[in-house]
Structures are given as C-alpha cells and as structure tokens.
Amino acid sequence: MSSSPTRDLTQGPIARTLLVFSLPILAGNVLQSLNGSVNAMWVGKYLGEAALTATTNANNIMFLLIGLVFGVGMAATILVAQSMGAKNLTQARTVIGSSATLFGAISLLIALLGYPLSRHILQWMGTPDVALPLAESYLRVIFLAMPLLYLFAFVSAILRGAGDTRTPFIFLLLVVVLDVVLNPVLIFGLGPFPQMGITGASMATLVSNAISFVAMLLWLYWRKHPLWIGSHELHFFVPQSVIVKALVIKGLPMGVQMVMISMAMLMVMTMVNGYGVETSSAYGASLQLWTYVQMPAMAIGAACSSMAAQNVGAGQWARVDGTAKAGVLCNVLMTGALIVPMLLLDRHVLALFLPDGSAALESARHLNHIAVGSFVFFGVTFVLSGVVRSTGAVIPPLIILGIALWGVRVPLAKLLQPWLGVDAIWWSFPASSICAMLMSMAYYKWGRWREARMLNPAPDDAETVATPSEVAAQPPNPVCAPRQLLSAQTPTTTSDTR
C-alpha cells in the first residue's frame, strides 16, 4: 500500500505550488466555518439570543485555551517542515514523537483544570446573567473535548508541515459532516437520543472529533504514512531534551502570541457584554461572518509558513522571499474579493445567525461596515509573520502583535468609548490591523529574521541525542545539531530570537 502523499515545496513554480498546496487548507477552513455557522444557526434561531451569547463567550474561551498550546504545535510543525526540506525523515519523526508527548500532557492538564472552573471563568469575563447557565453547560463539555481538539489539530498541522494537506482535509470533512448531523439530533433529542439543548451542541463537537481523530490515526497506519510511528518505534515518544527545549523556547512566544489574541478578544467581548444581549448577539453574528472573511488569510498564511520552512531547510532563500510575495498578493486579492459581496449582502447573511425580526441585525450591520475591512491588513501581517517564524525568529512577531493589540486596539476601544460609545470598539479593529501590517512589513524588509534558527548547533563536546536509523540509508543524526538545516541558513553568531 502506498503512503499518503507529501509534497516537496522546494521545487516548482512558487505561486502555483503555493496555491495548490493551500487549496485543501482553504477548503478545510471553509468546512470549519460552515460547521460553526450551522451550529450558530441552530443555537441562535431555535434556542434564542441568550444561547448564542453563551456559545460566543464559551468559544472565545476555547480559542484562548487552544492558544495556550498552539506555540508548541507550531514550533513542531516548523521543525518537521525544515527536516523534510533537508530530506531528514528520521529527524522529523523524532520531533513528532517528542512534541506529541509534550502536547498531549499539556492539553490533558488544561482539560482537568478547566472543567471545574468553567463558571468562574465565564463570570470573570462578564458573561450576561441570562446566558451564564447555558454558557457553563456548553463550556464544561468543551473542556472534556479539549484533548481531542488539540491532538486532532496537532496531527493535522504536522502533516501540513510535511507537505500533506489532503489527509487533514479528508478527516476534517468527516468532523464537519458528523457535527452537522449530530447537532440537531442532540439539541432536540431526535430518535433514541435525549434532548440536551445547548449541551447537545458541545457534545456533538466532542463526539465528532473523537470519531474523526481515531479514524485519522487508523488511516495513517493503514496507508503506512512516512511520518507514522509504529508500535515498535515507541521510543520516539520519549521526550528528547534538546527538542523539548527548542519547542519551549520557540513555542512559548508563539503560544503567548495566540494567548494575547485570545485575551484581547475576551477583553473586547467583556466590553461588548456591557452593552447588553442585543449588542453581544450582534457581535456574535458578525464574528460568524468574519470567519469567512479571514479564511484566505489563514489558509495562505499557513501554507506560506510550511512552504517557507521547507525552503529554509533546503537553503533556498530566493524561494522563501518568493513565497512571501506570492502569499501577500493572494491574500489581498482573495480577501478583497470576499469583503465586497459580504458588505453588499450583509443584511441577508447576518440574519442567518439571529432570530427573525431581531433588533440586533442593524447593530450587526453597522459594526460589520466599520470592522470587516481590517482583515485585508490582517492577511498581510499573517503571511509575513508566518514566513518570519519559519526560520525561528519568534520574538519580533510577538512584540508587533503586542503593540497592535494592547498598545492600540484595547486602549482605543476602552478610552474612546466616552466619545464614540460602542463604535470605539469597532473602530479599534482597523486601527490595530493597519499598525500591525506596517510594523510587519518593516521588520520583514529590514529585520534580521533570516539569521535565526530553530535548533542551535551543539558544541563538539556537548551531549547529543542521536535519532535511530529506521529509515533505509538514513544514518543516525544528532538532533540538537542538524547539520543540513544549519548549513542551509545564513551564518550568524548572534541570538536567534531577533
């Protein structure tokens, strides 16, 4: 049986290769957004505005929790992509094993701590009283599902780093189909299933991800995927200290970046909650629309990160720059093409997520007209940050994001409310996005990100960790000093966190 396809991103026309590689990612983003929108339609139309507010608050918390471990997964993905670019499959499998163990342990700990604290977290972020019991019921089940959500996302990201975008898409499709089918069944209690209300929506998420994750593992095993770690190779899962150190040092800033985004979202959500359920549900409906607008940026940006990392591993710096330019152009064209019709048809689209005759519709249209254009600037930032991080330069994107969110967005949203009211919150989105884009462009052009590296070279007398040579014609290689990767990068004697 042939293995699942991986793609060599170091060859071929840059723009075409990037586009073809990103299409399954974009399709996956479409599926996820459609799934979230269908769920929001069931909840908003049939369970009411309070239930929609509850899921919006709980989902913001879920995004924050995913951000806590996002950095570890992203660091592992970059290391795997660099290893694949350097044609070092054994090193890629060693990275996967160590990072999977660390990733799984962290996600399990978060789930165990978060379940009993659900109500306290929701109260802390100012969830309206009418929505609090619903949000707690929903969030408790989401915490139970968290390890599955983490591991599914982790394995999918690893496969994309290796150039395989088809396998994650297939099983994400399975998640969406199961979730769409199970939502009305568990919410309303169809057939032999009990009526669970809003808890049924989160239970559908848990069940669909559990089934799909197990199915994906079985598929990888059956197809003998080159990155599959078999039962006779369990030593790969023993954490290697040099890899864990790299994952923490490089992953922590990327994780903090996601946490900063999530905390800013929670801060905005808290301010929005202060204006009541009508404004909160309007914002929740707009968030559903925005997931579609940001899809090209997320897909092209993720593809650029993997493609750039493989070319960093192969030492092809001209292709790294070409990837950034192609990614920015694709994002501007595709995101702009989505924004125009969504502005023209927003009354009809936003109405899908609100009860018939809802007073929140006009508020949702108003804030959407102000804020939706910010995703063009977001796309540029997302692409350039992904390319920069592919070398191991993770601190500058973190600083840029921190300034944009906590130096611009949150202060503007808070301080201008006495003059602009709730509009201060909406105008803070384009203002912060423009600042982030300008800073990212400046650092990409003049920064020293090309000198960074994911793994530092080990001195000759330092302890090294050799990877086993299970792959034919692949000798043991010291993971803490990947000569192929280091020799391919621009030499430097300075810090790798510039």
Tab-separated table of C-alpha atoms in Angstrom:
chain	number	residue	atom	x	y	z
A	1	MET	CA	0.000	0.000	0.000
A	2	SER	CA	1.401	3.369	-0.982
A	3	SER	CA	1.863	6.059	1.576
A	4	SER	CA	-0.261	9.183	1.824
A	5	PRO	CA	1.094	11.942	-0.412
A	6	THR	CA	3.556	14.509	0.833
A	7	ARG	CA	4.552	17.476	-1.296
A	8	ASP	CA	8.062	18.785	-1.905
A	9	LEU	CA	7.607	22.543	-1.569
A	10	THR	CA	11.193	23.331	-2.553
A	11	GLN	CA	10.534	22.794	-6.255
A	12	GLY	CA	8.149	24.026	-8.921
A	13	PRO	CA	6.622	27.444	-9.714
A	14	ILE	CA	6.242	29.311	-6.422
A	15	ALA	CA	2.805	30.871	-6.901
A	16	ARG	CA	1.250	27.761	-8.422
A	17	THR	CA	2.811	25.440	-5.826
A	18	LEU	CA	1.610	27.694	-3.017
A	19	LEU	CA	-1.905	27.917	-4.412
A	20	VAL	CA	-2.276	24.163	-4.991
A	21	PHE	CA	-0.846	23.394	-1.553
A	22	SER	CA	-3.148	25.903	0.140
A	23	LEU	CA	-6.390	24.793	-1.518
A	24	PRO	CA	-7.080	21.883	0.880
A	25	ILE	CA	-6.297	24.201	3.794
A	26	LEU	CA	-8.723	26.791	2.425
A	27	ALA	CA	-11.346	24.107	1.860
A	28	GLY	CA	-10.808	22.940	5.430
A	29	ASN	CA	-11.286	26.481	6.705
A	30	VAL	CA	-14.500	26.711	4.699
A	31	LEU	CA	-15.720	23.488	6.262
A	32	GLN	CA	-14.878	24.657	9.783
A	33	SER	CA	-16.582	27.982	9.222
A	34	LEU	CA	-19.664	26.374	7.709
A	35	ASN	CA	-19.782	23.995	10.642
A	36	GLY	CA	-19.578	26.848	13.135
A	37	SER	CA	-22.170	28.810	11.217
A	38	VAL	CA	-24.601	25.890	11.056
A	39	ASN	CA	-24.175	25.369	14.772
A	40	ALA	CA	-24.753	29.083	15.407
A	41	MET	CA	-27.884	28.964	13.257
A	42	TRP	CA	-29.329	26.084	15.277
A	43	VAL	CA	-28.478	27.770	18.558
A	44	GLY	CA	-29.393	31.350	17.618
A	45	LYS	CA	-32.622	30.669	15.757
A	46	TYR	CA	-34.071	27.908	17.932
A	47	LEU	CA	-32.548	28.452	21.378
A	48	GLY	CA	-32.518	32.279	21.295
A	49	GLU	CA	-30.159	35.238	21.652
A	50	ALA	CA	-29.079	34.253	25.162
A	51	ALA	CA	-27.922	30.864	23.890
A	52	LEU	CA	-25.995	32.494	21.023
A	53	THR	CA	-24.342	34.843	23.509
A	54	ALA	CA	-23.468	31.817	25.653
A	55	THR	CA	-21.755	29.958	22.812
A	56	THR	CA	-19.921	33.122	21.704
A	57	ASN	CA	-18.480	33.612	25.188
A	58	ALA	CA	-17.585	29.936	25.578
A	59	ASN	CA	-15.983	29.739	22.132
A	60	ASN	CA	-13.784	32.733	22.933
A	61	ILE	CA	-12.523	30.821	25.959
A	62	MET	CA	-11.948	27.743	23.796
A	63	PHE	CA	-9.848	29.826	21.403
A	64	LEU	CA	-7.795	31.078	24.339
A	65	LEU	CA	-7.175	27.521	25.550
A	66	ILE	CA	-6.131	26.380	22.095
A	67	GLY	CA	-3.725	29.301	22.031
A	68	LEU	CA	-2.044	28.059	25.202
A	69	VAL	CA	-0.615	25.058	23.353
A	70	PHE	CA	-0.622	26.471	19.829
A	71	GLY	CA	3.010	27.520	20.091
A	72	VAL	CA	4.255	24.012	20.827
A	73	GLY	CA	2.397	22.655	17.822
A	74	MET	CA	3.616	25.467	15.572
A	75	ALA	CA	7.233	25.018	16.651
A	76	ALA	CA	6.973	21.296	15.976
A	77	THR	CA	5.426	21.954	12.567
A	78	ILE	CA	8.271	24.281	11.587
A	79	LEU	CA	10.886	21.759	12.752
A	80	VAL	CA	9.178	18.982	10.793
A	81	ALA	CA	8.936	21.160	7.675
A	82	GLN	CA	12.610	22.141	7.917
A	83	SER	CA	13.546	18.479	8.376
A	84	MET	CA	11.512	17.475	5.329
A	85	GLY	CA	13.137	20.253	3.311
A	86	ALA	CA	16.526	18.913	4.395
A	87	LYS	CA	15.374	15.375	3.417
A	88	ASN	CA	15.842	14.137	7.012
A	89	LEU	CA	12.797	11.948	7.668
A	90	THR	CA	14.183	10.386	10.833
A	91	GLN	CA	14.674	13.762	12.468
A	92	ALA	CA	11.103	14.705	11.524
A	93	ARG	CA	9.752	11.587	13.256
A	94	THR	CA	11.866	12.282	16.336
A	95	VAL	CA	10.448	15.790	16.555
A	96	ILE	CA	6.904	14.460	16.149
A	97	GLY	CA	7.292	11.918	18.951
A	98	SER	CA	8.731	14.328	21.498
A	99	SER	CA	6.280	17.099	20.693
A	100	ALA	CA	3.262	14.768	20.713
A	101	THR	CA	4.074	13.651	24.253
A	102	LEU	CA	4.510	17.218	25.465
A	103	PHE	CA	1.447	18.425	23.580
A	104	GLY	CA	-0.806	15.665	24.886
A	105	ALA	CA	0.262	16.144	28.504
A	106	ILE	CA	-0.378	19.895	28.415
A	107	SER	CA	-3.787	19.539	26.766
A	108	LEU	CA	-4.899	16.927	29.307
A	109	LEU	CA	-3.841	19.159	32.188
A	110	ILE	CA	-5.796	22.105	30.762
A	111	ALA	CA	-8.922	19.975	30.437
A	112	LEU	CA	-8.667	18.676	34.006
A	113	LEU	CA	-8.191	22.160	35.442
A	114	GLY	CA	-10.730	23.918	33.242
A	115	TYR	CA	-13.759	21.672	33.756
A	116	PRO	CA	-14.424	22.594	37.415
A	117	LEU	CA	-13.558	26.264	36.828
A	118	SER	CA	-15.927	26.858	33.888
A	119	ARG	CA	-18.430	29.028	35.754
A	120	HIS	CA	-15.729	31.135	37.415
A	121	ILE	CA	-14.048	31.805	34.056
A	122	LEU	CA	-17.320	32.876	32.470
A	123	GLN	CA	-18.143	35.149	35.388
A	124	TRP	CA	-14.698	36.702	35.202
A	125	MET	CA	-15.272	37.751	31.588
A	126	GLY	CA	-18.643	39.298	32.396
A	127	THR	CA	-20.962	36.837	30.682
A	128	PRO	CA	-24.539	38.202	30.984
A	129	ASP	CA	-26.502	36.530	33.796
A	130	VAL	CA	-29.210	35.344	31.434
A	131	ALA	CA	-26.612	33.450	29.375
A	132	LEU	CA	-24.389	32.200	32.221
A	133	PRO	CA	-26.066	28.815	32.958
A	134	LEU	CA	-26.210	28.000	29.254
A	135	ALA	CA	-22.593	29.001	28.708
A	136	GLU	CA	-21.437	26.893	31.663
A	137	SER	CA	-23.205	23.773	30.387
A	138	TYR	CA	-21.698	24.288	26.948
A	139	LEU	CA	-18.180	25.064	28.164
A	140	ARG	CA	-17.938	22.065	30.517
A	141	VAL	CA	-18.361	19.655	27.621
A	142	ILE	CA	-15.924	21.681	25.513
A	143	PHE	CA	-13.321	21.185	28.244
A	144	LEU	CA	-13.893	17.427	28.056
A	145	ALA	CA	-13.381	17.604	24.284
A	146	MET	CA	-10.253	19.766	24.541
A	147	PRO	CA	-7.594	16.976	24.376
A	148	LEU	CA	-9.251	15.601	21.244
A	149	LEU	CA	-9.450	19.060	19.676
A	150	TYR	CA	-5.793	19.692	20.490
A	151	LEU	CA	-4.493	16.368	19.221
A	152	PHE	CA	-6.533	16.496	16.031
A	153	ALA	CA	-5.218	19.993	15.285
A	154	PHE	CA	-1.667	18.944	16.193
A	155	VAL	CA	-1.573	15.920	13.889
A	156	SER	CA	-3.149	17.942	11.080
A	157	ALA	CA	-0.538	20.696	11.436
A	158	ILE	CA	2.314	18.179	11.461
A	159	LEU	CA	1.044	16.603	8.255
A	160	ARG	CA	0.778	20.013	6.596
A	161	GLY	CA	4.349	20.788	7.642
A	162	ALA	CA	5.405	17.645	5.794
A	163	GLY	CA	3.539	18.763	2.691
A	164	ASP	CA	0.441	16.606	3.185
A	165	THR	CA	-2.684	18.776	3.152
A	166	ARG	CA	-5.028	16.171	1.711
A	167	THR	CA	-5.174	13.845	4.717
A	168	PRO	CA	-6.105	16.580	7.248
A	169	PHE	CA	-8.793	17.829	4.880
A	170	ILE	CA	-10.389	14.393	4.482
A	171	PHE	CA	-10.784	13.899	8.212
A	172	LEU	CA	-11.804	17.477	8.872
A	173	LEU	CA	-14.581	16.836	6.367
A	174	LEU	CA	-15.599	13.836	8.479
A	175	VAL	CA	-15.651	16.040	11.611
A	176	VAL	CA	-17.909	18.584	9.925
A	177	VAL	CA	-20.335	16.025	8.495
A	178	LEU	CA	-20.690	14.296	11.862
A	179	ASP	CA	-21.054	17.596	13.718
A	180	VAL	CA	-23.689	18.942	11.329
A	181	VAL	CA	-25.699	15.721	11.607
A	182	LEU	CA	-25.327	15.358	15.375
A	183	ASN	CA	-26.174	18.962	16.298
A	184	PRO	CA	-29.940	18.848	15.692
A	185	VAL	CA	-30.083	15.243	16.858
A	186	LEU	CA	-28.556	16.022	20.268
A	187	ILE	CA	-30.020	19.523	20.683
A	188	PHE	CA	-33.619	18.468	20.051
A	189	GLY	CA	-33.402	14.793	21.039
A	190	LEU	CA	-34.296	13.135	17.746
A	191	GLY	CA	-34.869	9.394	17.642
A	192	PRO	CA	-33.436	7.481	20.611
A	193	PHE	CA	-31.244	10.409	21.714
A	194	PRO	CA	-32.271	12.601	24.670
A	195	GLN	CA	-32.977	16.314	24.284
A	196	MET	CA	-29.828	18.078	25.531
A	197	GLY	CA	-30.385	21.676	24.423
A	198	ILE	CA	-27.237	23.775	24.202
A	199	THR	CA	-25.208	20.969	25.803
A	200	GLY	CA	-26.032	18.875	22.754
A	201	ALA	CA	-24.161	21.347	20.545
A	202	SER	CA	-20.933	20.890	22.519
A	203	MET	CA	-21.479	17.136	22.839
A	204	ALA	CA	-21.711	16.941	19.040
A	205	THR	CA	-18.293	18.623	18.878
A	206	LEU	CA	-16.826	16.083	21.290
A	207	VAL	CA	-18.227	13.004	19.552
A	208	SER	CA	-17.408	14.124	16.010
A	209	ASN	CA	-13.801	14.976	16.886
A	210	ALA	CA	-13.308	11.710	18.774
A	211	ILE	CA	-14.533	9.599	15.861
A	212	SER	CA	-12.550	11.516	13.254
A	213	PHE	CA	-9.317	11.573	15.264
A	214	VAL	CA	-9.358	7.811	15.781
A	215	ALA	CA	-10.240	7.303	12.122
A	216	MET	CA	-7.326	9.513	11.033
A	217	LEU	CA	-4.852	7.538	13.143
A	218	LEU	CA	-6.146	4.265	11.698
A	219	TRP	CA	-5.896	5.709	8.180
A	220	LEU	CA	-2.292	6.804	8.670
A	221	TYR	CA	-1.431	3.362	10.000
A	222	TRP	CA	-3.181	1.553	7.150
A	223	ARG	CA	-1.637	3.741	4.454
A	224	LYS	CA	1.827	3.443	6.055
A	225	HIS	CA	2.279	7.210	6.083
A	226	PRO	CA	6.011	8.062	6.201
A	227	LEU	CA	5.523	10.002	9.451
A	228	TRP	CA	3.600	7.224	11.222
A	229	ILE	CA	5.269	5.994	14.412
A	230	GLY	CA	4.514	2.307	14.864
A	231	SER	CA	4.279	0.149	17.971
A	232	HIS	CA	7.911	-0.972	17.570
A	233	GLU	CA	9.037	2.673	17.483
A	234	LEU	CA	7.547	3.918	20.743
A	235	HIS	CA	10.963	5.209	21.791
A	236	PHE	CA	10.249	8.180	19.511
A	237	PHE	CA	7.671	9.309	22.087
A	238	VAL	CA	10.287	9.575	24.830
A	239	PRO	CA	10.873	13.346	25.042
A	240	GLN	CA	14.336	14.383	23.831
A	241	SER	CA	15.648	17.225	25.984
A	242	VAL	CA	17.103	19.223	23.086
A	243	ILE	CA	13.829	19.048	21.166
A	244	VAL	CA	11.689	19.859	24.194
A	245	LYS	CA	13.953	22.837	24.891
A	246	ALA	CA	13.529	24.090	21.321
A	247	LEU	CA	9.772	23.540	21.460
A	248	VAL	CA	9.504	25.524	24.684
A	249	ILE	CA	11.902	28.326	23.730
A	250	LYS	CA	10.428	28.764	20.263
A	251	GLY	CA	6.895	27.631	21.006
A	252	LEU	CA	6.319	29.754	24.085
A	253	PRO	CA	6.470	33.116	22.232
A	254	MET	CA	4.136	31.752	19.541
A	255	GLY	CA	1.790	30.432	22.213
A	256	VAL	CA	1.907	33.759	24.027
A	257	GLN	CA	1.026	35.404	20.725
A	258	MET	CA	-2.134	33.311	20.463
A	259	VAL	CA	-2.937	33.964	24.108
A	260	MET	CA	-2.572	37.710	23.534
A	261	ILE	CA	-5.028	37.470	20.651
A	262	SER	CA	-7.435	35.475	22.787
A	263	MET	CA	-7.097	37.774	25.783
A	264	ALA	CA	-7.737	40.780	23.554
A	265	MET	CA	-10.830	39.015	22.174
A	266	LEU	CA	-12.002	38.304	25.709
A	267	MET	CA	-11.382	41.919	26.686
A	268	VAL	CA	-13.385	43.111	23.690
A	269	MET	CA	-16.111	40.565	24.474
A	270	THR	CA	-16.248	41.848	28.049
A	271	MET	CA	-16.671	45.429	26.834
A	272	VAL	CA	-19.344	44.325	24.350
A	273	ASN	CA	-21.184	42.376	27.064
A	274	GLY	CA	-21.521	45.623	28.987
A	275	TYR	CA	-23.892	46.918	26.295
A	276	GLY	CA	-26.351	44.034	26.790
A	277	VAL	CA	-27.513	40.925	24.982
A	278	GLU	CA	-28.578	42.772	21.821
A	279	THR	CA	-25.084	44.145	21.178
A	280	SER	CA	-23.455	40.878	22.278
A	281	SER	CA	-25.561	38.827	19.871
A	282	ALA	CA	-24.864	41.354	17.076
A	283	TYR	CA	-21.148	40.934	17.691
A	284	GLY	CA	-21.546	37.144	17.817
A	285	ALA	CA	-23.332	37.164	14.457
A	286	SER	CA	-20.608	39.361	12.964
A	287	LEU	CA	-17.925	37.011	14.261
A	288	GLN	CA	-19.585	34.225	12.313
A	289	LEU	CA	-19.351	36.318	9.150
A	290	TRP	CA	-15.751	37.304	9.843
A	291	THR	CA	-14.650	33.695	9.986
A	292	TYR	CA	-15.299	33.523	6.238
A	293	VAL	CA	-13.541	36.790	5.504
A	294	GLN	CA	-10.354	35.670	7.245
A	295	MET	CA	-10.301	32.230	5.577
A	296	PRO	CA	-7.957	33.172	2.699
A	297	ALA	CA	-5.507	34.791	5.124
A	298	MET	CA	-5.497	31.749	7.402
A	299	ALA	CA	-5.124	29.267	4.548
A	300	ILE	CA	-2.495	31.128	2.521
A	301	GLY	CA	-0.641	32.108	5.685
A	302	ALA	CA	-0.460	28.518	6.950
A	303	ALA	CA	0.679	27.320	3.519
A	304	CYS	CA	3.337	30.050	3.374
A	305	SER	CA	4.691	29.031	6.778
A	306	SER	CA	5.132	25.377	5.780
A	307	MET	CA	6.474	26.240	2.335
A	308	ALA	CA	8.946	28.784	3.701
A	309	ALA	CA	10.138	26.358	6.400
A	310	GLN	CA	10.827	23.613	3.862
A	311	ASN	CA	12.811	26.055	1.743
A	312	VAL	CA	14.707	27.269	4.811
A	313	GLY	CA	15.664	23.642	5.451
A	314	ALA	CA	16.778	23.307	1.835
A	315	GLY	CA	18.659	26.625	1.921
A	316	GLN	CA	16.647	28.127	-0.956
A	317	TRP	CA	16.273	31.712	0.249
A	318	ALA	CA	15.085	33.128	-3.059
A	319	ARG	CA	12.060	30.822	-2.804
A	320	VAL	CA	11.448	31.976	0.762
A	321	ASP	CA	11.152	35.587	-0.427
A	322	GLY	CA	9.084	34.494	-3.406
A	323	THR	CA	6.718	32.648	-1.074
A	324	ALA	CA	6.152	35.808	0.986
A	325	LYS	CA	5.427	37.951	-2.074
A	326	ALA	CA	3.060	35.404	-3.607
A	327	GLY	CA	1.284	34.932	-0.284
A	328	VAL	CA	0.690	38.655	0.254
A	329	LEU	CA	-0.667	39.111	-3.270
A	330	CYS	CA	-3.011	36.109	-2.982
A	331	ASN	CA	-4.311	37.308	0.378
A	332	VAL	CA	-5.074	40.846	-0.785
A	333	LEU	CA	-6.898	39.643	-3.907
A	334	MET	CA	-8.849	36.829	-2.262
A	335	THR	CA	-9.778	38.677	0.929
A	336	GLY	CA	-10.844	41.758	-1.002
A	337	ALA	CA	-12.962	39.620	-3.303
A	338	LEU	CA	-14.831	38.273	-0.268
A	339	ILE	CA	-15.333	41.572	1.543
A	340	VAL	CA	-17.168	43.355	-1.287
A	341	PRO	CA	-20.100	40.907	-1.695
A	342	MET	CA	-20.342	40.389	2.066
A	343	LEU	CA	-20.815	44.133	2.533
A	344	LEU	CA	-23.449	44.238	-0.178
A	345	LEU	CA	-25.343	41.209	1.146
A	346	ASP	CA	-24.645	41.527	4.874
A	347	ARG	CA	-28.306	42.083	5.814
A	348	HIS	CA	-29.238	38.664	4.450
A	349	VAL	CA	-26.114	36.867	5.666
A	350	LEU	CA	-26.181	38.247	9.216
A	351	ALA	CA	-29.885	37.434	9.504
A	352	LEU	CA	-28.976	33.742	9.265
A	353	PHE	CA	-27.479	33.884	12.756
A	354	LEU	CA	-30.202	35.865	14.513
A	355	PRO	CA	-33.861	35.184	15.327
A	356	ASP	CA	-36.430	36.547	12.873
A	357	GLY	CA	-37.081	40.234	13.485
A	358	SER	CA	-34.145	40.595	15.879
A	359	ALA	CA	-33.270	44.155	16.823
A	360	ALA	CA	-29.603	43.107	16.802
A	361	LEU	CA	-29.498	42.891	12.998
A	362	GLU	CA	-28.954	46.590	12.330
A	363	SER	CA	-26.300	46.763	15.064
A	364	ALA	CA	-24.509	43.824	13.434
A	365	ARG	CA	-24.612	45.516	10.006
A	366	HIS	CA	-23.275	48.759	11.450
A	367	LEU	CA	-20.277	47.207	13.205
A	368	ASN	CA	-19.566	44.989	10.219
A	369	HIS	CA	-19.269	48.000	7.888
A	370	ILE	CA	-16.670	49.522	10.197
A	371	ALA	CA	-14.543	46.496	11.063
A	372	VAL	CA	-14.631	43.954	8.240
A	373	GLY	CA	-12.060	45.773	6.070
A	374	SER	CA	-9.390	45.209	8.718
A	375	PHE	CA	-8.975	41.619	7.510
A	376	VAL	CA	-7.136	42.789	4.390
A	377	PHE	CA	-4.399	44.189	6.623
A	378	PHE	CA	-4.603	41.150	8.893
A	379	GLY	CA	-3.867	38.896	5.916
A	380	VAL	CA	-0.645	40.716	5.067
A	381	THR	CA	0.519	40.503	8.683
A	382	PHE	CA	-0.385	36.825	8.926
A	383	VAL	CA	1.628	35.868	5.847
A	384	LEU	CA	4.740	37.872	6.731
A	385	SER	CA	4.715	36.668	10.341
A	386	GLY	CA	4.436	33.055	9.179
A	387	VAL	CA	7.414	33.410	6.851
A	388	VAL	CA	9.484	35.150	9.531
A	389	ARG	CA	8.681	32.469	12.126
A	390	SER	CA	9.692	29.702	9.706
A	391	THR	CA	13.344	30.454	10.451
A	392	GLY	CA	12.904	30.531	14.227
A	393	ALA	CA	12.588	34.312	14.675
A	394	VAL	CA	9.587	34.250	17.003
A	395	ILE	CA	10.079	37.244	19.302
A	396	PRO	CA	9.594	40.161	16.828
A	397	PRO	CA	6.140	38.963	15.635
A	398	LEU	CA	5.167	38.662	19.292
A	399	ILE	CA	6.266	42.232	20.018
A	400	ILE	CA	4.489	43.554	16.931
A	401	LEU	CA	1.267	41.818	17.898
A	402	GLY	CA	1.544	43.002	21.493
A	403	ILE	CA	1.872	46.615	20.376
A	404	ALA	CA	-1.017	46.308	17.892
A	405	LEU	CA	-3.435	44.651	20.317
A	406	TRP	CA	-2.513	46.008	23.719
A	407	GLY	CA	-0.965	49.303	22.645
A	408	VAL	CA	-3.593	50.180	20.050
A	409	ARG	CA	-6.760	48.017	19.934
A	410	VAL	CA	-7.659	47.600	23.601
A	411	PRO	CA	-6.702	51.163	24.668
A	412	LEU	CA	-8.594	52.735	21.761
A	413	ALA	CA	-11.649	50.576	22.377
A	414	LYS	CA	-11.672	51.464	26.065
A	415	LEU	CA	-10.568	55.105	26.138
A	416	LEU	CA	-12.679	56.380	23.244
A	417	GLN	CA	-15.992	54.969	24.488
A	418	PRO	CA	-16.933	58.166	26.364
A	419	TRP	CA	-16.925	59.980	22.984
A	420	LEU	CA	-17.786	57.270	20.448
A	421	GLY	CA	-19.752	54.814	22.570
A	422	VAL	CA	-19.684	51.220	21.324
A	423	ASP	CA	-18.301	52.432	17.968
A	424	ALA	CA	-14.950	52.882	19.711
A	425	ILE	CA	-14.738	49.092	19.938
A	426	TRP	CA	-15.478	48.618	16.256
A	427	TRP	CA	-13.003	51.284	15.048
A	428	SER	CA	-10.232	49.715	17.127
A	429	PHE	CA	-10.144	46.739	14.722
A	430	PRO	CA	-8.964	48.526	11.548
A	431	ALA	CA	-6.691	50.850	13.533
A	432	SER	CA	-4.781	47.997	15.184
A	433	SER	CA	-4.686	45.910	11.985
A	434	ILE	CA	-3.093	48.726	9.978
A	435	CYS	CA	-0.455	49.263	12.671
A	436	ALA	CA	0.369	45.533	12.761
A	437	MET	CA	0.712	45.375	8.969
A	438	LEU	CA	3.061	48.350	8.777
A	439	MET	CA	5.284	47.018	11.554
A	440	SER	CA	5.369	43.523	9.989
A	441	MET	CA	6.342	44.913	6.592
A	442	ALA	CA	9.115	46.989	8.139
A	443	TYR	CA	10.557	44.040	10.065
A	444	TYR	CA	10.354	41.735	7.046
A	445	LYS	CA	12.334	44.228	4.960
A	446	TRP	CA	14.915	45.427	7.473
A	447	GLY	CA	14.902	42.846	10.286
A	448	ARG	CA	17.446	40.072	10.824
A	449	TRP	CA	14.994	37.174	10.784
A	450	ARG	CA	16.978	35.298	8.124
A	451	GLU	CA	19.769	34.773	10.681
A	452	ALA	CA	17.547	32.932	13.156
A	453	ARG	CA	17.391	29.144	13.589
A	454	MET	CA	15.082	26.696	15.321
A	455	LEU	CA	17.794	24.435	16.782
A	456	ASN	CA	21.129	25.782	17.967
A	457	PRO	CA	24.272	23.892	16.920
A	458	ALA	CA	25.780	21.793	19.687
A	459	PRO	CA	29.462	22.132	20.594
A	460	ASP	CA	31.612	19.169	19.648
A	461	ASP	CA	31.956	18.120	23.272
A	462	ALA	CA	28.314	18.630	24.158
A	463	GLU	CA	25.853	15.845	24.712
A	464	THR	CA	23.982	14.963	21.536
A	465	VAL	CA	20.830	12.972	21.064
A	466	ALA	CA	21.040	10.643	18.107
A	467	THR	CA	17.951	9.679	16.169
A	468	PRO	CA	17.509	5.987	15.297
A	469	SER	CA	18.150	4.912	11.732
A	470	GLU	CA	14.932	3.065	10.995
A	471	VAL	CA	14.714	4.631	7.536
A	472	ALA	CA	16.753	2.831	4.927
A	473	ALA	CA	20.047	4.545	4.049
A	474	GLN	CA	19.427	7.111	6.799
A	475	PRO	CA	22.275	7.126	9.357
A	476	PRO	CA	21.794	8.399	12.922
A	477	ASN	CA	21.775	12.182	13.064
A	478	PRO	CA	22.335	14.402	16.106
A	479	VAL	CA	19.041	16.195	16.531
A	480	CYS	CA	20.494	19.042	18.531
A	481	ALA	CA	22.880	19.869	15.693
A	482	PRO	CA	21.047	19.286	12.413
A	483	ARG	CA	23.917	19.978	10.009
A	484	GLN	CA	21.660	20.009	6.964
A	485	LEU	CA	19.456	22.701	8.434
A	486	LEU	CA	22.174	24.837	9.956
A	487	SER	CA	24.422	24.822	6.931
A	488	ALA	CA	21.469	25.869	4.799
A	489	GLN	CA	20.859	29.039	6.761
A	490	THR	CA	22.623	32.359	6.770
A	491	PRO	CA	25.606	32.060	9.147
A	492	THR	CA	25.422	34.095	12.312
A	493	THR	CA	26.904	34.243	15.740
A	494	THR	CA	24.156	36.287	17.322
A	495	SER	CA	20.927	35.358	19.078
A	496	ASP	CA	18.213	33.501	17.214
A	497	THR	CA	15.355	35.419	18.777
A	498	ARG	CA	15.860	38.690	16.972
